[in-house]
Amino acid sequence: MRVLIVGAGVAGLTAARRLAAAGHAPLLLDKGRAPGGRVSTRRILSASDLLQFDHGAQYFTARDPGFAAAVSAWSDAGVVRPWAGRFASFDSEGREAVNDAVTRWVGVPGMSAIGRHLAGGLDVRTGARVTRLAREDAGWTATLEDGATMDGFDRVIVAVPAPQAVPLLDAAPALAAGAARVPMHPCWAVLVAFDAPVPVRFDAAFVLHSPLGWVAHDGMKPKRGRADTWVLHASASWSTAHRDDPADAVGPFLLNAFADLVPGTLPLPIHLSVHRWRYAAAELPAVTGPLVDRTLGLAVCGDWCLGNRIEAAYLSGARAAEAVTG
Ligand SMILES: Cc1cc2nc3c(=O)[nH]c(=O)nc-3n(C[C@H](O)[C@H](O)[C@H](O)COP(=O)(O)OP(=O)(O)OC[C@H]3O[C@@H](n4cnc5c(N)ncnc54)[C@H](O)[C@@H]3O)c2cc1C
């Protein structure tokens, strides 16, 4: 079967791999520049260095046995490594070490290695934003932003954040309504490099009662080269309240919030940029799994239908592939 998959994040790529392994012909279309979606690494050429930052997903865990087996294969292929960093959490009382037995995995040499690996051998077309999907007698037709059309697909999987799925679901109003019930909040990310190490005794911290929700010494992840690069994520509530603030105000404000977590003074920033993830996470993820219309040969998936994490994206994509072919 010819299967069109809209979105080449972890969900779409996983669906495509399942379909290809079962002898089908998946085609992935993604509006971005590279596969991987929110599992992404930004590379920036500064005056002296090539800096890199995992500005989206920070790490992932594997609880489901099927996903754990896939992660083990990624590890054997050298795509991921455990991140045995020093994790802390800040609340209004101060800092505490996080002593849990959780294995936190990261892509190496950056999170984007995961999307690159999953895309291997697949037909992935980037820079291709789908604006409309229509079901006709001869199958599904996709219209792209530039007006081009692609037709003759037997099945379609829509693997994008829920709010971005809604306008693609004219042919299936019940599925559109299901996706519309899952709002997603933004996340402001600050990418900062310093001219000297930040004087803290943690590599990453979960933060409460602050405009920030998470800070991480990106350069201390495995195979990064120990650069003094940090990624700061604003909390869901701050990001929502400041969704439309200008980027040049957000960066310095969140850097000051980071300074509040650091004893002494922050070293000099030699690079500061920001990225706004418009749809970072579902406010209340659905727990239903993919939305499926078997008569139409359509499934809608993504992390939001199982729980806001890379593992959820993977499982939702695998289930969507089963649903459209089963
Ligand atoms: C700031 C941040 C921090 C996070 N931290 C973690 C973490 O530490 N651990 C963890 O497990 N998870 C984390 N996540 C969540 C994780 O990134 C997601 O769960 C996962 O990447 C979602 O994958 P997906 O395939 O469902 O969606 P996405 O990765 O969003 O992929 C969807 C793809 O669809 C494309 N697309 C959208 N609309 C269209 C269209 N109309 N036409 C064509 N293409 C389209 C997009 O370009 C994108 O590539 C984080 C996310 C963010 C943003």
Coordinates of C-alpha atoms and ligand atoms in Angstrom, one line a residue:
M1 CA 0.0 0.0 0.0
R2 CA 1.1 3.6 -0.6
V3 CA 0.9 5.4 2.7
L4 CA 1.3 9.1 3.1
I5 CA 2.6 10.2 6.5
V6 CA 2.4 13.9 7.3
G7 CA 5.1 14.8 9.9
A8 CA 8.5 13.2 10.2
G9 CA 8.9 13.5 14.0
V10 CA 9.5 10.3 16.1
A11 CA 5.8 9.3 15.7
G12 CA 5.7 9.6 11.9
L13 CA 9.2 8.0 11.4
T14 CA 8.3 5.1 13.6
A15 CA 5.0 4.5 11.7
A16 CA 7.0 4.7 8.4
R17 CA 9.6 2.1 9.6
R18 CA 6.8 -0.3 10.7
L19 CA 5.1 0.1 7.3
A20 CA 8.3 -0.3 5.3
A21 CA 9.2 -3.4 7.3
A22 CA 5.8 -4.9 6.5
G23 CA 6.3 -4.3 2.8
H24 CA 4.3 -1.1 2.3
A25 CA 5.5 2.1 0.6
P26 CA 5.4 5.0 3.1
L27 CA 6.2 8.6 2.0
L28 CA 6.9 11.1 4.7
L29 CA 6.3 14.9 4.1
D30 CA 7.6 17.4 6.7
K31 CA 7.5 21.1 6.7
G32 CA 10.8 21.3 8.6
R33 CA 14.4 21.3 7.3
A34 CA 15.3 17.9 8.7
P35 CA 13.4 14.9 10.2
G36 CA 13.1 14.6 13.9
G37 CA 10.5 17.3 14.8
R38 CA 10.8 18.4 18.4
V39 CA 13.8 16.0 18.9
S40 CA 16.3 18.5 17.5
T41 CA 19.7 20.0 17.7
R42 CA 20.5 23.6 16.8
R43 CA 24.1 24.2 15.5
I44 CA 25.3 27.8 15.6
L45 CA 28.6 29.1 14.2
S46 CA 29.9 31.6 16.8
A47 CA 33.1 33.8 16.4
S48 CA 35.4 31.0 17.7
D49 CA 33.4 27.8 17.7
L50 CA 30.6 25.6 16.3
L51 CA 28.1 25.6 19.2
Q52 CA 25.3 23.0 19.5
F53 CA 22.2 22.9 21.6
D54 CA 19.5 20.3 22.1
H55 CA 16.8 23.0 22.2
G56 CA 13.8 20.7 22.2
A57 CA 13.6 17.3 23.9
Q58 CA 16.3 17.0 26.5
Y59 CA 16.5 13.2 27.1
F60 CA 14.2 10.3 27.2
T61 CA 13.3 7.3 29.3
A62 CA 12.1 3.9 28.2
R63 CA 9.5 2.0 30.2
D64 CA 7.5 0.1 27.6
P65 CA 9.3 -3.2 26.8
G66 CA 8.9 -2.7 23.0
F67 CA 10.3 0.8 23.2
A68 CA 13.1 -0.3 25.5
A69 CA 14.1 -3.0 22.9
A70 CA 14.2 -0.3 20.2
V71 CA 16.3 1.9 22.4
S72 CA 18.7 -0.9 23.0
A73 CA 19.1 -1.3 19.2
W74 CA 19.7 2.5 18.9
S75 CA 22.3 2.2 21.6
D76 CA 24.1 -0.7 19.8
A77 CA 24.1 1.4 16.6
G78 CA 25.8 4.2 18.6
V79 CA 22.9 6.6 18.2
V80 CA 22.0 7.1 21.9
R81 CA 23.9 6.9 25.2
P82 CA 22.8 7.1 28.8
W83 CA 23.3 10.5 30.4
A84 CA 24.6 9.9 33.9
G85 CA 24.5 13.6 34.8
R86 CA 24.1 15.2 38.2
F87 CA 20.4 16.0 38.4
A88 CA 18.9 18.5 40.9
S89 CA 15.6 20.0 41.6
F90 CA 14.8 23.4 42.9
D91 CA 11.8 24.4 44.8
S92 CA 11.1 27.3 47.0
E93 CA 13.2 25.7 49.8
G94 CA 16.3 25.4 47.6
R95 CA 18.2 22.7 45.8
E96 CA 18.1 19.0 46.2
A97 CA 19.9 16.2 44.4
V98 CA 17.7 13.9 42.4
N99 CA 18.6 10.4 43.4
D100 CA 16.5 8.2 41.2
A101 CA 17.4 5.0 39.4
V102 CA 16.0 6.3 36.1
T103 CA 18.2 5.8 33.0
R104 CA 18.1 9.0 30.9
W105 CA 19.0 8.5 27.3
V106 CA 20.3 11.2 24.9
G107 CA 21.1 11.1 21.2
V108 CA 24.8 11.4 20.3
P109 CA 26.4 13.6 19.3
G110 CA 23.1 15.5 19.6
M111 CA 19.4 14.6 20.0
S112 CA 19.0 15.1 16.2
A113 CA 20.9 11.9 15.7
I114 CA 17.7 10.0 16.6
G115 CA 15.6 11.5 13.7
R116 CA 18.5 11.0 11.3
H117 CA 18.8 7.3 12.3
L118 CA 15.1 6.7 12.1
A119 CA 14.9 8.3 8.7
G120 CA 17.6 6.1 7.2
G121 CA 16.4 4.2 4.1
L122 CA 13.0 6.0 4.1
D123 CA 11.5 8.4 1.6
V124 CA 11.4 11.6 3.6
R125 CA 10.7 14.9 1.8
T126 CA 11.5 18.0 3.9
G127 CA 10.4 21.6 3.3
A128 CA 7.0 20.1 2.3
R129 CA 4.1 21.6 4.3
V130 CA 0.8 19.9 3.7
T131 CA -2.2 22.3 3.8
R132 CA -5.0 19.9 2.8
L133 CA -5.9 16.3 2.7
A134 CA -8.8 15.0 0.6
R135 CA -10.3 11.6 0.1
E136 CA -11.6 10.7 -3.3
D137 CA -12.5 7.4 -5.0
A138 CA -9.0 6.9 -6.3
G139 CA -7.5 7.4 -2.8
W140 CA -6.1 10.3 -0.8
T141 CA -4.7 13.5 -2.3
A142 CA -2.4 15.9 -0.4
T143 CA -2.1 19.6 -1.3
L144 CA 1.2 21.3 -0.4
E145 CA 1.7 24.9 0.6
D146 CA 3.1 25.8 -2.9
G147 CA -0.2 24.4 -4.5
A148 CA 1.4 21.2 -5.7
T149 CA -0.7 18.0 -5.2
M150 CA 0.3 14.4 -4.7
D151 CA -2.3 11.7 -5.1
G152 CA -3.1 8.0 -5.2
F153 CA -2.4 7.2 -1.5
D154 CA -4.2 4.2 -0.1
R155 CA -3.8 5.3 3.5
V156 CA -2.8 8.4 5.4
I157 CA -1.2 8.9 8.8
V158 CA -1.2 12.4 10.3
A159 CA 1.6 12.6 12.8
V160 CA 1.8 16.2 13.9
P161 CA 0.9 18.2 17.1
A162 CA -2.9 18.0 17.7
P163 CA -3.6 21.7 16.9
Q164 CA -1.7 21.3 13.6
A165 CA -3.7 18.1 12.8
V166 CA -7.1 19.8 13.0
P167 CA -7.0 21.7 9.7
L168 CA -5.9 18.6 7.8
L169 CA -8.9 16.6 9.0
D170 CA -11.8 18.0 6.9
A171 CA -12.5 14.5 5.6
A172 CA -13.0 13.2 9.2
P173 CA -14.9 15.7 11.4
A174 CA -15.0 13.3 14.4
L175 CA -11.2 12.9 14.3
A176 CA -10.8 16.7 13.9
A177 CA -13.0 17.2 17.0
G178 CA -10.9 14.7 18.9
A179 CA -7.7 16.5 18.1
A180 CA -9.3 19.9 18.8
R181 CA -9.9 18.7 22.4
V182 CA -6.1 18.5 23.0
P183 CA -4.7 22.1 23.3
M184 CA -0.9 22.3 23.5
H185 CA 1.2 24.9 25.3
P186 CA 4.3 26.7 24.0
C187 CA 7.8 26.6 25.5
W188 CA 10.4 29.3 25.2
A189 CA 13.9 27.9 25.0
V190 CA 17.1 29.9 25.7
L191 CA 20.4 28.7 24.1
V192 CA 23.3 30.3 25.9
A193 CA 27.1 29.7 25.8
F194 CA 29.4 31.2 28.5
D195 CA 33.1 32.1 28.4
A196 CA 33.8 30.0 31.5
P197 CA 32.1 27.2 33.5
V198 CA 28.9 28.1 35.4
P199 CA 29.8 27.6 39.1
V200 CA 27.1 25.0 40.0
R201 CA 27.2 21.4 41.3
F202 CA 24.6 20.0 38.9
D203 CA 24.4 19.3 35.2
A204 CA 20.7 19.7 34.9
A205 CA 17.8 20.8 37.2
F206 CA 14.1 20.7 37.3
V207 CA 12.9 24.1 38.6
L208 CA 9.7 25.0 40.4
H209 CA 8.4 28.4 41.4
S210 CA 10.4 30.2 38.7
P211 CA 9.8 31.4 35.2
L212 CA 12.1 28.5 34.3
G213 CA 11.1 24.9 34.4
W214 CA 14.3 23.2 33.4
V215 CA 18.0 24.1 32.9
A216 CA 20.7 21.8 31.5
H217 CA 24.4 22.0 30.8
D218 CA 24.1 20.8 27.2
G219 CA 27.9 20.6 26.8
M220 CA 28.1 18.0 29.6
K221 CA 25.9 15.4 27.8
P222 CA 27.8 12.4 26.4
K223 CA 30.0 13.1 23.4
R224 CA 29.4 16.9 23.4
G225 CA 33.0 18.1 24.1
R226 CA 32.2 19.8 27.4
A227 CA 31.5 23.3 26.0
D228 CA 29.9 25.8 28.4
T229 CA 26.6 25.6 26.6
W230 CA 23.3 25.6 28.5
V231 CA 19.7 25.2 27.5
L232 CA 17.1 26.9 29.6
H233 CA 13.4 26.1 29.2
A234 CA 10.7 28.4 30.6
S235 CA 7.9 26.7 32.5
A236 CA 4.6 25.9 30.7
S237 CA 2.8 28.7 32.6
W238 CA 5.4 31.4 31.9
S239 CA 5.7 30.4 28.3
T240 CA 1.9 30.5 27.9
A241 CA 1.6 33.9 29.6
H242 CA 4.5 35.3 27.5
R243 CA 3.7 33.5 24.2
D244 CA 3.9 36.6 22.1
D245 CA 6.7 38.5 23.9
P246 CA 9.5 39.7 21.6
A247 CA 12.4 37.2 21.5
D248 CA 15.0 39.9 22.4
A249 CA 13.1 40.5 25.7
V250 CA 12.6 36.8 26.6
G251 CA 16.3 35.8 26.4
P252 CA 17.7 38.3 28.9
F253 CA 14.8 37.9 31.3
L254 CA 15.2 34.1 31.4
L255 CA 19.0 34.4 31.7
N256 CA 18.4 36.5 34.9
A257 CA 16.1 33.8 36.2
F258 CA 19.0 31.3 35.7
A259 CA 21.3 33.7 37.5
D260 CA 19.0 33.4 40.6
L261 CA 19.8 29.6 40.7
V262 CA 23.5 30.1 40.6
P263 CA 25.6 31.1 43.6
G264 CA 27.9 34.0 42.8
T265 CA 27.7 35.6 39.4
L266 CA 27.2 34.0 36.0
P267 CA 30.1 34.0 33.6
L268 CA 29.9 36.2 30.5
P269 CA 27.5 34.9 27.8
I270 CA 29.3 34.7 24.5
H271 CA 26.1 33.5 22.7
L272 CA 22.4 34.0 23.5
S273 CA 19.5 33.1 21.3
V274 CA 16.0 31.9 21.8
H275 CA 13.5 29.6 20.2
R276 CA 9.8 29.4 20.8
W277 CA 8.2 25.9 20.4
R278 CA 4.7 26.8 19.5
Y279 CA 3.3 23.4 20.4
A280 CA 5.7 21.9 23.0
A281 CA 3.4 19.7 25.0
A282 CA -0.3 18.8 25.4
E283 CA -2.0 20.5 28.4
L284 CA -3.8 17.3 29.1
P285 CA -2.5 14.5 26.9
A286 CA -5.2 12.2 25.7
V287 CA -4.7 8.6 26.8
T288 CA -6.7 7.0 24.0
G289 CA -3.8 6.2 21.5
P290 CA -4.1 7.2 17.9
L291 CA -7.5 8.5 16.5
V292 CA -8.5 6.1 13.7
D293 CA -11.1 6.0 10.9
R294 CA -10.7 2.6 9.3
T295 CA -13.2 3.2 6.6
L296 CA -11.3 6.2 5.4
G297 CA -7.9 4.5 6.0
L298 CA -6.8 7.4 8.2
A299 CA -5.0 7.6 11.6
V300 CA -3.9 10.6 13.6
C301 CA -1.0 10.2 16.1
G302 CA 1.7 12.0 18.0
D303 CA 3.0 12.2 21.5
W304 CA -0.2 14.1 22.6
C305 CA -2.4 11.0 22.2
L306 CA -0.3 9.0 24.8
G307 CA 1.6 11.4 26.9
N308 CA 4.0 14.2 25.9
R309 CA 7.2 12.2 25.7
I310 CA 9.4 10.6 23.0
E311 CA 8.3 7.2 24.2
A312 CA 4.7 8.2 23.7
A313 CA 5.4 9.5 20.2
Y314 CA 7.1 6.2 19.3
L315 CA 4.3 4.0 20.6
S316 CA 1.6 6.2 19.0
G317 CA 3.3 5.9 15.6
A318 CA 3.7 2.2 15.9
R319 CA 0.0 1.8 16.8
A320 CA -1.1 4.1 13.9
A321 CA 0.8 2.0 11.4
E322 CA -0.9 -1.1 12.8
A323 CA -4.3 0.6 12.7
V324 CA -4.2 1.6 9.1
T325 CA -3.0 -1.7 7.8
G326 CA -4.7 -4.1 10.2
Ligands
LIG1 C1 11.0 22.1 24.8 C2 10.7 20.7 24.8 C3 11.3 19.8 25.7 C4 11.0 18.4 25.7 N1 11.6 17.6 26.6 C5 11.4 16.3 26.5 C6 12.1 15.4 27.3 O1 13.0 15.8 28.0 N2 11.8 14.0 27.2 C7 10.9 13.5 26.3 O2 10.7 12.3 26.2 N3 10.2 14.4 25.5 C8 10.4 15.7 25.6 N4 9.7 16.6 24.8 C9 8.6 16.0 24.0 C10 9.2 15.3 22.7 O3 10.0 16.2 22.0 C11 7.9 14.9 21.9 O4 7.2 14.0 22.7 C12 8.2 14.2 20.6 O5 9.4 14.7 20.0 C13 7.0 14.3 19.7 O6 7.2 13.6 18.5 P1 6.0 13.7 17.4 O7 6.5 12.9 16.3 O8 4.7 13.3 18.1 O9 5.8 15.2 17.0 P2 6.9 16.3 16.5 O10 8.2 16.0 16.9 O11 6.3 17.6 16.7 O12 6.8 16.0 14.9 C14 5.8 16.5 14.1 C15 6.4 16.9 12.7 O13 5.3 17.3 11.9 C16 5.7 18.4 11.1 N5 4.5 19.1 10.6 C17 3.6 19.7 11.4 N6 2.6 20.2 10.6 C18 2.9 19.8 9.3 C19 2.3 20.0 8.1 N7 1.1 20.7 8.0 N8 2.9 19.5 7.0 C20 4.1 18.8 7.0 N9 4.7 18.6 8.2 C21 4.2 19.1 9.4 C22 6.7 19.2 12.0 O14 7.6 19.9 11.2 C23 7.3 18.1 12.8 O15 8.6 17.7 12.3 C24 10.1 17.9 24.7 C25 9.5 18.8 23.8 C26 9.8 20.2 23.8 C27 9.3 21.1 22.8

